[in-house]
Short mmCIF file of C-alpha atoms and ligand atoms in Angstrom, two decimals:
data_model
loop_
_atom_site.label_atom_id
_atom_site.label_comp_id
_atom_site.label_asym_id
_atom_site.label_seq_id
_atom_site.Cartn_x
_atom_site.Cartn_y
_atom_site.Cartn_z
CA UNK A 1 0.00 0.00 0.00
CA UNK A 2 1.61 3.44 -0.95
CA UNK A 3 1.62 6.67 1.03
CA UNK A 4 -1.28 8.02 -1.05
CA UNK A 5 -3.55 4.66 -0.50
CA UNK A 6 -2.95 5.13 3.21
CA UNK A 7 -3.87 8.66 3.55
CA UNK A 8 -6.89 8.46 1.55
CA UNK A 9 -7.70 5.68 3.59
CA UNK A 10 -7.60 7.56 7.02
CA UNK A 11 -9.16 10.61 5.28
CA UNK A 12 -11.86 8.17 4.44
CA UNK A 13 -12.39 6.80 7.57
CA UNK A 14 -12.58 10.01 9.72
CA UNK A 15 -15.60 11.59 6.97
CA UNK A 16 -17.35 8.32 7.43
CA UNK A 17 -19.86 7.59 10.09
CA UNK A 18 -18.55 4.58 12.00
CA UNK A 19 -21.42 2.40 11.49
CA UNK A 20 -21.06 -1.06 11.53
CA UNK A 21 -23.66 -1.95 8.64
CA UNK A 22 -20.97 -0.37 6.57
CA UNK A 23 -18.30 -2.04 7.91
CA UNK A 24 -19.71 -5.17 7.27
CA UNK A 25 -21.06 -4.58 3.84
CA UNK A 26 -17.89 -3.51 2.55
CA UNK A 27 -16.24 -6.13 4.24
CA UNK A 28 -18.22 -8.72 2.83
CA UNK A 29 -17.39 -7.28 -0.66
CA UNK A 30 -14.05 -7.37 0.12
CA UNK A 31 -14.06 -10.99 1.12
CA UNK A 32 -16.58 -12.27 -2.06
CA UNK A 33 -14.24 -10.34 -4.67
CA UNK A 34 -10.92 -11.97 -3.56
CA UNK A 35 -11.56 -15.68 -2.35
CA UNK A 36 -8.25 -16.01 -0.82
CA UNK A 37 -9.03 -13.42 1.86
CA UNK A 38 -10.61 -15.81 4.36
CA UNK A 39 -8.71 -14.75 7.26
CA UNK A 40 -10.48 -11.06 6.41
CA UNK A 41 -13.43 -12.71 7.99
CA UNK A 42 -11.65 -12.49 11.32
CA UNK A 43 -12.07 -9.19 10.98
CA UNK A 44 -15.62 -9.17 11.38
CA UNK A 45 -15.42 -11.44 14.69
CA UNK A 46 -13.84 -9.38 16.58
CA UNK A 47 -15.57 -6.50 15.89
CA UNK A 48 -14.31 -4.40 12.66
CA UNK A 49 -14.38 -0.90 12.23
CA UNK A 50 -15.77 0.52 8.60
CA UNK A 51 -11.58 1.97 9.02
CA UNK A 52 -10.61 -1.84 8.82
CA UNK A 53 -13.31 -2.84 6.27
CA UNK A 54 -12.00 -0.10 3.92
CA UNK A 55 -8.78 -0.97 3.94
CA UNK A 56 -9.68 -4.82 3.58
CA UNK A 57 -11.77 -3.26 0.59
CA UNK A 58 -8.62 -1.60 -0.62
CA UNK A 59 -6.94 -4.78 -0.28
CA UNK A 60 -9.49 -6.32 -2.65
CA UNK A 61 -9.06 -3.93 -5.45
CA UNK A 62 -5.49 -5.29 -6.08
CA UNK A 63 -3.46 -5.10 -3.66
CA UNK A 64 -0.17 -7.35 -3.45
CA UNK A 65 -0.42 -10.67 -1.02
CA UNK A 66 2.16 -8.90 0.59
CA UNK A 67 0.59 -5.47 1.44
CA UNK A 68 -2.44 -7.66 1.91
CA UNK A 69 -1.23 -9.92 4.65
CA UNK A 70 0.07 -6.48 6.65
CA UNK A 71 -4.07 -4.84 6.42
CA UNK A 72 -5.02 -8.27 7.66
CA UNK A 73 -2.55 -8.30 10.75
CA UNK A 74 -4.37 -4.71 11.27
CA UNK A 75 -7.27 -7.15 12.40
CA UNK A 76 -5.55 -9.25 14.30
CA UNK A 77 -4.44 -6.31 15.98
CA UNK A 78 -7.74 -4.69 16.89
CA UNK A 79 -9.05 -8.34 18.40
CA UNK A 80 -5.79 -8.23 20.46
CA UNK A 81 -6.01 -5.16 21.21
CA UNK A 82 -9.45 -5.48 22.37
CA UNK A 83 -11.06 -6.91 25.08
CA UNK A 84 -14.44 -7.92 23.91
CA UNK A 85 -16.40 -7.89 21.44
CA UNK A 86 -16.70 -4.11 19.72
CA UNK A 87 -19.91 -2.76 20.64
CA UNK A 88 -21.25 0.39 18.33
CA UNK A 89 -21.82 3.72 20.89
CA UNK A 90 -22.15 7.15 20.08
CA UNK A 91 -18.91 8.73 19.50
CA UNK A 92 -19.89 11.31 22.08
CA UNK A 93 -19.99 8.55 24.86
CA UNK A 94 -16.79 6.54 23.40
CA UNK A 95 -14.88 10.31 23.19
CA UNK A 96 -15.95 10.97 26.87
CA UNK A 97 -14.33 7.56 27.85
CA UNK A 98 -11.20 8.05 25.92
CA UNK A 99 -10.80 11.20 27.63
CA UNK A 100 -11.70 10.06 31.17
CA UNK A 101 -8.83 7.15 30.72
CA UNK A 102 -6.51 9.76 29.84
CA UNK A 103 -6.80 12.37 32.21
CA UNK A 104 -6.93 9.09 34.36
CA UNK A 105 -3.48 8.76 33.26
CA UNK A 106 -1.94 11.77 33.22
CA UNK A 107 -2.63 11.77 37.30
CA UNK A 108 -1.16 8.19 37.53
CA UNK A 109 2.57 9.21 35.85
CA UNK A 110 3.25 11.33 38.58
CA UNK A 111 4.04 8.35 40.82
CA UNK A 112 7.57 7.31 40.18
CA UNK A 113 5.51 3.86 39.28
CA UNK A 114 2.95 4.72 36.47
CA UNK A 115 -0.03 3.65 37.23
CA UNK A 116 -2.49 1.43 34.43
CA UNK A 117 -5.13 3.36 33.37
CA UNK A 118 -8.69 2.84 35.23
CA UNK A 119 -10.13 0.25 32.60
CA UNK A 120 -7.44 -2.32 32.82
CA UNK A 121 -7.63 -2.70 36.33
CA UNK A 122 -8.51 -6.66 37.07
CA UNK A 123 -10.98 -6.19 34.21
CA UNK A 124 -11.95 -9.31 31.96
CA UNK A 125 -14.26 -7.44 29.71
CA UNK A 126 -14.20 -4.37 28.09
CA UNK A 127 -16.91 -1.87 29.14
CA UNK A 128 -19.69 -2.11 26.55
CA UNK A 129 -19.15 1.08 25.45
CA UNK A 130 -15.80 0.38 24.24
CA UNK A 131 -14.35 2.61 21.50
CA UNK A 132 -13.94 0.64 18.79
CA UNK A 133 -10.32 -1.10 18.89
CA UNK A 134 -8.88 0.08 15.61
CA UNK A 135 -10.03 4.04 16.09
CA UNK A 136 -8.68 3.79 19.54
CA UNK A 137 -5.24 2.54 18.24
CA UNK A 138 -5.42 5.18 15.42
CA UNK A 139 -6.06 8.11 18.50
CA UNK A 140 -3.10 6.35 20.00
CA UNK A 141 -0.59 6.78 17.45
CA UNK A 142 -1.54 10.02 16.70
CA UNK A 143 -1.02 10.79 20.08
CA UNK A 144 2.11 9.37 20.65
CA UNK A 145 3.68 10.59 16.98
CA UNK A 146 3.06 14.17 18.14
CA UNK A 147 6.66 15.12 18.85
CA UNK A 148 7.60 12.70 16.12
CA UNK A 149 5.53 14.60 13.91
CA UNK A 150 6.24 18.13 14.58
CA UNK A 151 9.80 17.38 14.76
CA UNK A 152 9.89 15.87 11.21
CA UNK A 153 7.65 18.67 10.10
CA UNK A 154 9.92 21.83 11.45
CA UNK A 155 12.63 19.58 9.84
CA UNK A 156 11.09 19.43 6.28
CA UNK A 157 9.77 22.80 6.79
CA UNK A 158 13.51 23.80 7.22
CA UNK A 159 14.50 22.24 4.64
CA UNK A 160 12.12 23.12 2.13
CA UNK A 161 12.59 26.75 2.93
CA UNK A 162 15.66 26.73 1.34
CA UNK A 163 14.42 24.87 -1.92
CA UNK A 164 14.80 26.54 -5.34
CA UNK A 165 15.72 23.45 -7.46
CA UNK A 166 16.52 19.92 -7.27
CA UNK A 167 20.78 20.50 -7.22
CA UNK A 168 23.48 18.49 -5.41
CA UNK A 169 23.06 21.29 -2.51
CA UNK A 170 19.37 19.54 -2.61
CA UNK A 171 20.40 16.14 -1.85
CA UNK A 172 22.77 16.95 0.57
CA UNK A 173 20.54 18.80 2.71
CA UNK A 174 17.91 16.16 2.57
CA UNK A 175 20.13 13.68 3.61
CA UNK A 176 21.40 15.41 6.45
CA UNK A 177 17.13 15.61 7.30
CA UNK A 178 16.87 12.54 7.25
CA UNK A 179 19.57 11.42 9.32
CA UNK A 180 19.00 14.48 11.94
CA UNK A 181 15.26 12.37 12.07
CA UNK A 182 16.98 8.84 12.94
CA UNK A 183 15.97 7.15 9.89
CA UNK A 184 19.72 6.45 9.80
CA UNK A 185 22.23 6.75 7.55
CA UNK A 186 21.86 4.04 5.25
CA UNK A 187 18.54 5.04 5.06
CA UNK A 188 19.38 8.54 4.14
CA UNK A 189 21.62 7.57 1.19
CA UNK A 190 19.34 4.90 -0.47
CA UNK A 191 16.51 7.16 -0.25
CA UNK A 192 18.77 10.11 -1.61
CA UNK A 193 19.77 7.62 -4.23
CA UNK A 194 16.58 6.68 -5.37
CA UNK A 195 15.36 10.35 -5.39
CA UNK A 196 17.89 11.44 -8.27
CA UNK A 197 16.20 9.16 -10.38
CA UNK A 198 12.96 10.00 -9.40
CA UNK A 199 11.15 12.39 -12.41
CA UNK A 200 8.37 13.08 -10.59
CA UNK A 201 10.41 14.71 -7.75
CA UNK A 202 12.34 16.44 -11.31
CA UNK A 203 8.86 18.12 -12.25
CA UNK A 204 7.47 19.01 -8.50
CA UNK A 205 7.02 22.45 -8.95
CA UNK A 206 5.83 23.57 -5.54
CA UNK A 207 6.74 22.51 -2.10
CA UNK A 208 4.64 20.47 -1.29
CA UNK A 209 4.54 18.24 -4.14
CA UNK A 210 8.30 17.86 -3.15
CA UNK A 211 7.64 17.00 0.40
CA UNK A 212 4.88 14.52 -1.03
CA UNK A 213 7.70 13.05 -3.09
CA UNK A 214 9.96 12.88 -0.49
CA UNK A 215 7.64 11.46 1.53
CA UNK A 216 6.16 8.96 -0.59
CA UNK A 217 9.81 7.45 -1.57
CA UNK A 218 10.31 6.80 2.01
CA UNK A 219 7.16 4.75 2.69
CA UNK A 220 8.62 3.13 -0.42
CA UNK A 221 11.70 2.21 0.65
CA UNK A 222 10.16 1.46 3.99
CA UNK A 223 7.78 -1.21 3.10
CA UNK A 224 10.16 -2.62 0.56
CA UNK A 225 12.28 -3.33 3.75
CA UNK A 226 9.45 -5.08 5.36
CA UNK A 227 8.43 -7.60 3.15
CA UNK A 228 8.15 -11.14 4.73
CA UNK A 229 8.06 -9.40 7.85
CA UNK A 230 5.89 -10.76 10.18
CA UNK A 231 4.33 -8.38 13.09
CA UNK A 232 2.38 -11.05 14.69
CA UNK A 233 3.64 -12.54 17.97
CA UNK A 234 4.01 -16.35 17.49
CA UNK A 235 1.82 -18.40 19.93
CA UNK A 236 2.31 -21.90 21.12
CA UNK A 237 0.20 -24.31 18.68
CA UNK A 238 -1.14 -26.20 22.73
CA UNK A 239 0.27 -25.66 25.77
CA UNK A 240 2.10 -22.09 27.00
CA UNK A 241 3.34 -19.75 25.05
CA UNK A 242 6.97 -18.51 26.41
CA UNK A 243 7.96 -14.89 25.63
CA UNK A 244 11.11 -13.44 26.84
CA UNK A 245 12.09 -9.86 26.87
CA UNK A 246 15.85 -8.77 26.51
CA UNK A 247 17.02 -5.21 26.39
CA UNK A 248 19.34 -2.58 28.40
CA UNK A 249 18.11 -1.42 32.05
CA UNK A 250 15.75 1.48 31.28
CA UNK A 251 14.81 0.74 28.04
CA UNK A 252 11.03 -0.21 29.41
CA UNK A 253 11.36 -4.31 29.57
CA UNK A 254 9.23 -4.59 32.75
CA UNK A 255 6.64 -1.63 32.01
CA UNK A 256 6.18 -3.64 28.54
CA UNK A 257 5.87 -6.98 30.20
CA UNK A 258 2.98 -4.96 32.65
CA UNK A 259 0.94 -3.57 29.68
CA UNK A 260 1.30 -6.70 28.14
CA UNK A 261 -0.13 -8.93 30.68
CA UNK A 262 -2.91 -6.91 31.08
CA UNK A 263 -3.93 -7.02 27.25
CA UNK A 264 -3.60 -10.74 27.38
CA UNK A 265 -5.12 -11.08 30.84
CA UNK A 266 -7.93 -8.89 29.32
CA UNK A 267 -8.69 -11.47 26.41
CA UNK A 268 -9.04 -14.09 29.16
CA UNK A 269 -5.79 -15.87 28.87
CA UNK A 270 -3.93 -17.62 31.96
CA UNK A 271 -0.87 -14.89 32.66
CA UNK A 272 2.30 -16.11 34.26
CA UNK A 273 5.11 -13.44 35.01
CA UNK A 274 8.88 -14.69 35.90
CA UNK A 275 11.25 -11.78 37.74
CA UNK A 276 14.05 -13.18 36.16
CA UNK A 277 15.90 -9.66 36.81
CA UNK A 278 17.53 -10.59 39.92
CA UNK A 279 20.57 -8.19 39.77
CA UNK A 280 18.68 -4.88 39.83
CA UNK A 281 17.59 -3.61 43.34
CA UNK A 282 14.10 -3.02 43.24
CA UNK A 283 13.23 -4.83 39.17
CA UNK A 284 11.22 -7.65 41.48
CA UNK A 285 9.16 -5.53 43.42
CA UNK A 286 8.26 -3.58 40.24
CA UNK A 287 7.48 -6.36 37.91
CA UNK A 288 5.14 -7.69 41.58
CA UNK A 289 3.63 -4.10 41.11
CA UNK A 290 2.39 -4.75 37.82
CA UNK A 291 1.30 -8.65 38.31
CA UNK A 292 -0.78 -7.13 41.37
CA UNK A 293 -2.07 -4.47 39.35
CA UNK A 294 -2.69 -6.27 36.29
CA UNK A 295 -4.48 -9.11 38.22
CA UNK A 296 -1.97 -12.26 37.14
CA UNK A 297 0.16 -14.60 38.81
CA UNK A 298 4.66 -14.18 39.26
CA UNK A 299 6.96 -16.02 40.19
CA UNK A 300 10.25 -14.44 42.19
CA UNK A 301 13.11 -15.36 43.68
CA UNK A 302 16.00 -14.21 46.30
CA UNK A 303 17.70 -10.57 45.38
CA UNK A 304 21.27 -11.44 43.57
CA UNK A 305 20.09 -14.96 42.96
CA UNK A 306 20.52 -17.06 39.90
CA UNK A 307 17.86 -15.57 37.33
CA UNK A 308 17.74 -19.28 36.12
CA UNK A 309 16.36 -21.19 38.82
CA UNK A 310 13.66 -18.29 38.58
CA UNK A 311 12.97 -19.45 34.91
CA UNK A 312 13.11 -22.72 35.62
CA UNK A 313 10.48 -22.30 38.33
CA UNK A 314 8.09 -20.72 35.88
CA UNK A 315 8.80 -22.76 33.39
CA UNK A 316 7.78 -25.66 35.31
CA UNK A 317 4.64 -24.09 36.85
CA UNK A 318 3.22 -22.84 33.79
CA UNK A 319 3.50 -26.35 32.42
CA UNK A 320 1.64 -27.86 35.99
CA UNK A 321 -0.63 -25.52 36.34
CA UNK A 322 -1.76 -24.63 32.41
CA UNK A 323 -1.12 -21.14 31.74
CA UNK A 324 -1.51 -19.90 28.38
CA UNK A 325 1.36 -17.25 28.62
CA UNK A 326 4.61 -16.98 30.10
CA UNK A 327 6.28 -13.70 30.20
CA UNK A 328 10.01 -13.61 31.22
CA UNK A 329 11.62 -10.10 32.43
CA UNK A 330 15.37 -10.29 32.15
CA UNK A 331 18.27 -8.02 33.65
CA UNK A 332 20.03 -5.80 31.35
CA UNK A 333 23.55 -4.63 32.40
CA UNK A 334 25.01 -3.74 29.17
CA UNK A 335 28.65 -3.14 30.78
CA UNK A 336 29.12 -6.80 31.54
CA UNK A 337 28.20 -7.65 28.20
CA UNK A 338 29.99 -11.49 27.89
CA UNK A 339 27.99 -11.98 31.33
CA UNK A 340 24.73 -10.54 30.16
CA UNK A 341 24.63 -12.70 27.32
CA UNK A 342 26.05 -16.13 28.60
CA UNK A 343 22.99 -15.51 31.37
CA UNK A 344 20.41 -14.58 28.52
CA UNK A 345 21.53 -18.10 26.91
CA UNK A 346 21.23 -20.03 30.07
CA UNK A 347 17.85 -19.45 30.74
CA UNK A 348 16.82 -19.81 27.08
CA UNK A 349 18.66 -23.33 27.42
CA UNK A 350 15.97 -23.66 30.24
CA UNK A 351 13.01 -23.14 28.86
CA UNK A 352 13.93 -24.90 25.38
CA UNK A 353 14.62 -27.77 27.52
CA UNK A 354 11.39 -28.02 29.51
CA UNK A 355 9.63 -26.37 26.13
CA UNK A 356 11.30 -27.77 23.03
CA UNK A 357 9.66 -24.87 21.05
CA UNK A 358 9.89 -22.05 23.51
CA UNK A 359 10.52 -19.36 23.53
CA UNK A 360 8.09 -18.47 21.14
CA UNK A 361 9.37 -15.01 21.21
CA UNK A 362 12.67 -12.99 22.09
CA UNK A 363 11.41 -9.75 22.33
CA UNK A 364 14.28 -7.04 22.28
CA UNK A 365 12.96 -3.83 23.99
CA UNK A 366 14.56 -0.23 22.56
CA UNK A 367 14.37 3.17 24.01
CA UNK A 368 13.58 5.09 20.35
CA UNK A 369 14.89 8.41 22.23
CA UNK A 370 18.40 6.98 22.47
CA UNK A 371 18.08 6.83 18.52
CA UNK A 372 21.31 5.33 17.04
CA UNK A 373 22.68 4.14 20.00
CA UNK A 374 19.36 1.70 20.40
CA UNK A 375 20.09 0.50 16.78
CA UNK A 376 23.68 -0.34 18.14
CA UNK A 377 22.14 -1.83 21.13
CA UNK A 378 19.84 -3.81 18.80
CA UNK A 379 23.10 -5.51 16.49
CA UNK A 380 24.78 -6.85 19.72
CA UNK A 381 21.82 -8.72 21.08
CA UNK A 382 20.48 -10.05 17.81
CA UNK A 383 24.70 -11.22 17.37
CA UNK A 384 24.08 -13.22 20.34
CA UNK A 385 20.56 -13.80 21.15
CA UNK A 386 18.03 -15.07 18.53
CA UNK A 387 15.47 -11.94 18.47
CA UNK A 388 12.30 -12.51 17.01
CA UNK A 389 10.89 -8.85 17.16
CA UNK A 390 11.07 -5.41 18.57
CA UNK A 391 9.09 -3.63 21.04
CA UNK A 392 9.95 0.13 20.56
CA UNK A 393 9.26 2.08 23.58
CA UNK A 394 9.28 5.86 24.35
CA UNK A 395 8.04 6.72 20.78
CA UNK A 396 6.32 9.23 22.53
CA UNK A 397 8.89 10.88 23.81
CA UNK A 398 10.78 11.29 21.23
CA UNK A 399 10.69 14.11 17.86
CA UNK A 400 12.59 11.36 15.91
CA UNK A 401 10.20 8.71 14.98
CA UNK A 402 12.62 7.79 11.74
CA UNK A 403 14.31 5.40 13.74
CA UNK A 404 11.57 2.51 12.79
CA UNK A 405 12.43 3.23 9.42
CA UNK A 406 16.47 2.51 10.26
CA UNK A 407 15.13 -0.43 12.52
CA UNK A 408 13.63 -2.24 9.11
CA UNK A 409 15.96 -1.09 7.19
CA UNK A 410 19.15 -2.29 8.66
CA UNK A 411 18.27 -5.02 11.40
CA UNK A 412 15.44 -6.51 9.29
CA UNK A 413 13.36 -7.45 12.50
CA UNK A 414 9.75 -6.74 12.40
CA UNK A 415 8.52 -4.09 15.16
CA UNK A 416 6.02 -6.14 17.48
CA UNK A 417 4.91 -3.32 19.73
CA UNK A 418 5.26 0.29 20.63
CA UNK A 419 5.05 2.36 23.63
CA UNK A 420 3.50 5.57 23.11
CA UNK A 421 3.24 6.74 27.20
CA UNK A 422 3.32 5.38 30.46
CA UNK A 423 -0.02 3.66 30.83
CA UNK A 424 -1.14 0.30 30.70
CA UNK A 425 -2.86 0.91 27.74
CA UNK A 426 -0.44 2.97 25.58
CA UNK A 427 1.01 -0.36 24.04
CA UNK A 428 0.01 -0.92 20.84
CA UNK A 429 0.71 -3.73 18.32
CA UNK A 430 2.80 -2.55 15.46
CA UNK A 431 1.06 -1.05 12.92
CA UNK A 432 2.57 0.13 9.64
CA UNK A 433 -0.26 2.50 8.11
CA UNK A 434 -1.28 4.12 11.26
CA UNK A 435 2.28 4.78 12.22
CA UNK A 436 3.09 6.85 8.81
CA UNK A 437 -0.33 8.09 8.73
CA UNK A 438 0.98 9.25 12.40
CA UNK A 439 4.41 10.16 11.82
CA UNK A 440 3.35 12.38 8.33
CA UNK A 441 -0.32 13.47 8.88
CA UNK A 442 -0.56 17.55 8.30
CA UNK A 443 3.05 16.72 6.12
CA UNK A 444 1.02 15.08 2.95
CA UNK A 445 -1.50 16.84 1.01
CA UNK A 446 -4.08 14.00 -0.40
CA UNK A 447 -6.25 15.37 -3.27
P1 GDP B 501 13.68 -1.88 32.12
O1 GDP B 501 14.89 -1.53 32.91
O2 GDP B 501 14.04 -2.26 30.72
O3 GDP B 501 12.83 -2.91 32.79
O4 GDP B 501 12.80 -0.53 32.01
P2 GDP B 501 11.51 -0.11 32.82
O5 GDP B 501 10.36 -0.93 32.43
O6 GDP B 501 11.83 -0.04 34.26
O7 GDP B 501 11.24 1.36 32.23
C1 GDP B 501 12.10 2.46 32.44
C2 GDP B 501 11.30 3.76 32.40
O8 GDP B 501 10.76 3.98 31.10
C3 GDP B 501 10.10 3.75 33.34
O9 GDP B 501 10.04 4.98 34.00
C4 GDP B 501 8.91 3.58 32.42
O10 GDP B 501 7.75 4.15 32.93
C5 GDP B 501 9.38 4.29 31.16
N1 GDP B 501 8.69 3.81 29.95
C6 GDP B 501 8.59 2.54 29.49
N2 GDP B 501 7.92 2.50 28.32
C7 GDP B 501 7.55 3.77 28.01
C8 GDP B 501 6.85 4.39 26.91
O11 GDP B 501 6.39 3.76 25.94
N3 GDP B 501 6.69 5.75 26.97
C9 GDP B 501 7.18 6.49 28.00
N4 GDP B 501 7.00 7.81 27.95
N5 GDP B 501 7.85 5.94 29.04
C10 GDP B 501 8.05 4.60 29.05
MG1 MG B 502 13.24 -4.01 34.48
#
């Protein structure tokens, strides 16, 4: 799906009236016109959106498989996302709700432990009047792209001010843009690259069809870099699914492992927590916080203790007792790196052995403020761990959001998850078309 596709798409969606008749009509359409799409019907179970349908429609009118299979994990990712079953409200009572749960939030961060917003608190099911899941993660992105946004925008602005014609001086200020905006440097030069031979960007005349060239090229380049990507988490065909979370201290492992229980705990699944970060003094009694909070089971053990008989006790009571998800928090002292990772290797040893497919997931959590030094962070642990994904935290907190574009681009791991705040609900599954839509909304003009 290009730039253009996706914006309309959004536009679309915000001048329609979310009704669900809509939704479902178009849906069906969708479905009927391309056979293959069975898995589109998955959309309607759990409760599409007519913002889903039309972009399943969109998918129907000739999309790639490829392009397809990423609007279709936009589904999955509203029914994970979600707790129950989308029921249709007025937007005035769903917009009072949304801004209840924040202001709810924005009291909690104060405490040096952020606090999960109000509705995930030891809640099974959603309160019917539930905003549907896919506008709520579209809100959320928006919301946590601000700086992103603003800073790319001044950036472009900056740039643009300064553009008479497309000259060498051209392409070297874009490129130092792009790398001031984290997309990194490789990034910068390919899309540079590709730019020179790019007439349309020869006959912009005005600004803004520049930026939109610009802008365009880099979604290109972007999802061109994602292909065969998956952004699903893998799940355990029977018995429980083991995810483990690796990352530097700070970069949000156990505040990820805390939202994530309680969207999993929320869709009714058996939650097991390990406090495998026995080095740190307090990372216990934090990850406790959240297991309290989020209403699921942990398992601890003795400050300065081996992290792996705290796996192995997990391990071996999520087998015994049937949970559906293990989650396994990990220390993260990057300045004893041989130690870090020998440890890291141990306990994977562990649960392989009581497991033989686990874990299902090595989830390496970065800090997108630290910019390039979380993509350096990132090529040490995928030399010596075997990441799966990437959970990208503090997107909202920083005015670079390029740096998902340098993640694809040079680690080729698929971004799981993002954090876009503090709360319990500001993790959101991956989603490539709401986070350019994001990351260039007011940038693009769509026709
Ligand atoms: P760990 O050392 O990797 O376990 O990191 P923590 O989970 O303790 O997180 C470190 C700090 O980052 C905490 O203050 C978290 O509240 C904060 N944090 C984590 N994720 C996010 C996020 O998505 N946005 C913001 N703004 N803060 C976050
Ligand atoms: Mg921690």
């Amino acid at each position: 799906m290009g730039l253009f596709d996706i914006f309309r798409r959004h536009k679309k969606a915000a001048e329609a009236p979310a009704s669900e008749s809509t939704a479902s009509e178009s849906l069906t359409t969708a479905v009927s016109t391309h056979s293959s799409m069975t898995t589109a019907a998955s959309a309607s179970a759990s409760g599409s959106t007519s913002r889903q349908a039309s972009m399943a429609s969109t998918a129907g009118s000739g999309m790639t498989s490829q392009s397809l299979s990423a609007s279709l994990s936009t589904s999955q990712a509203a029914s994970l996302s979600q707790s129950g079953p989308a029921a249709s409200t007025s937007d005035s009572v769903s917009a009072s709700v949304a801004s209840q749960r924040q202001s709810a939030g924005s009291v909690a961060t104060s405490s040096s432990l952020p606090a999960p917003a109000s509705t995930a608190e030891g809640t099974d099911q959603a309160p019917a009047s539930e905003e549907p899941a896919a506008d709520q993660q579209e809100k959320k992105y928006d919301r946590g792209l601000e700086k992103s946004r603003t800073g790319f925008g001044a950036r472009l602005n900056r740039f643009l001010a300064s553009f008479r014609h497309v000259d060498e001086d051209f392409f070297d200020d874009l490129e130092d843009m792009l790398i001031e905006s984290d997309v990194g440097y490789d990034m910068a030069m390919k899309l540079s690259d590709s730019l020179r031979e790019e007439v349309k960007l020869e006959n912009a005349k005005s600004k803004q069809e520049v930026s939109n060239v610009i802008i365009e090229k880099m979604v290109d380049l972007y999802e061109e870099a994602g292909r065969n990507e998956n952004p699903d988490l893998q799940m355990a065909a029977q018995g429980p699914t083991v995810i483990m979370f690796v990352g530097v201290n700070g970069a949000g492992k156990t505040t990820t492992i805390g939202k994530m229980a309680a969207l999993f705990k929320r869709q009714g699944k058996k939650v097991l927590l390990a406090a495998a970060d026995t080095f740190r003094a307090g990372a216990t009694e934090q990850l406790d916080v959240w297991a309290q909070r989020d209403g699921v089971d942990i398992v601890t053990g003795p400050e300065n203790g081996d992290p792996a008989a705290v796996v192995f006790d997990a391990v071996q009571k999520a087998k015994r007792e049937d949970y559906d998800v293990l989650f396994v928090d990990t220390a993260g002292r990057l300045q004893n790196k041989v130690n870090l990772m020998n440890e890291l290797a141990k306990m994977k040893r562990i649960l392989t052995r009581e497991i033989p497919d686990a874990p299902h997931e090595v989830l390496l959590v970065l800090d997108a403020t630290t910019g390039q030094n979380a993509l350096n962070q990132a090529k040490l642990f995928k030399q010596s761990t075997d990441v799966t994904g990437i959970v990208l935290t503090k997107l909202d907190g920083t005015a670079r959001g390029g740096i998902v574009l340098a993640i694809r681009n040079e680690l080729h791991l698929p971004v799981k998850y993002v954090g876009l705040g503090e709360k319990v609900d500001d993790l959101q599954k991956f989603n490539a078309s709401d986070f350019v839509y994001g990351l260039f909304k007011g940038l693009v003009e769509v026709d």
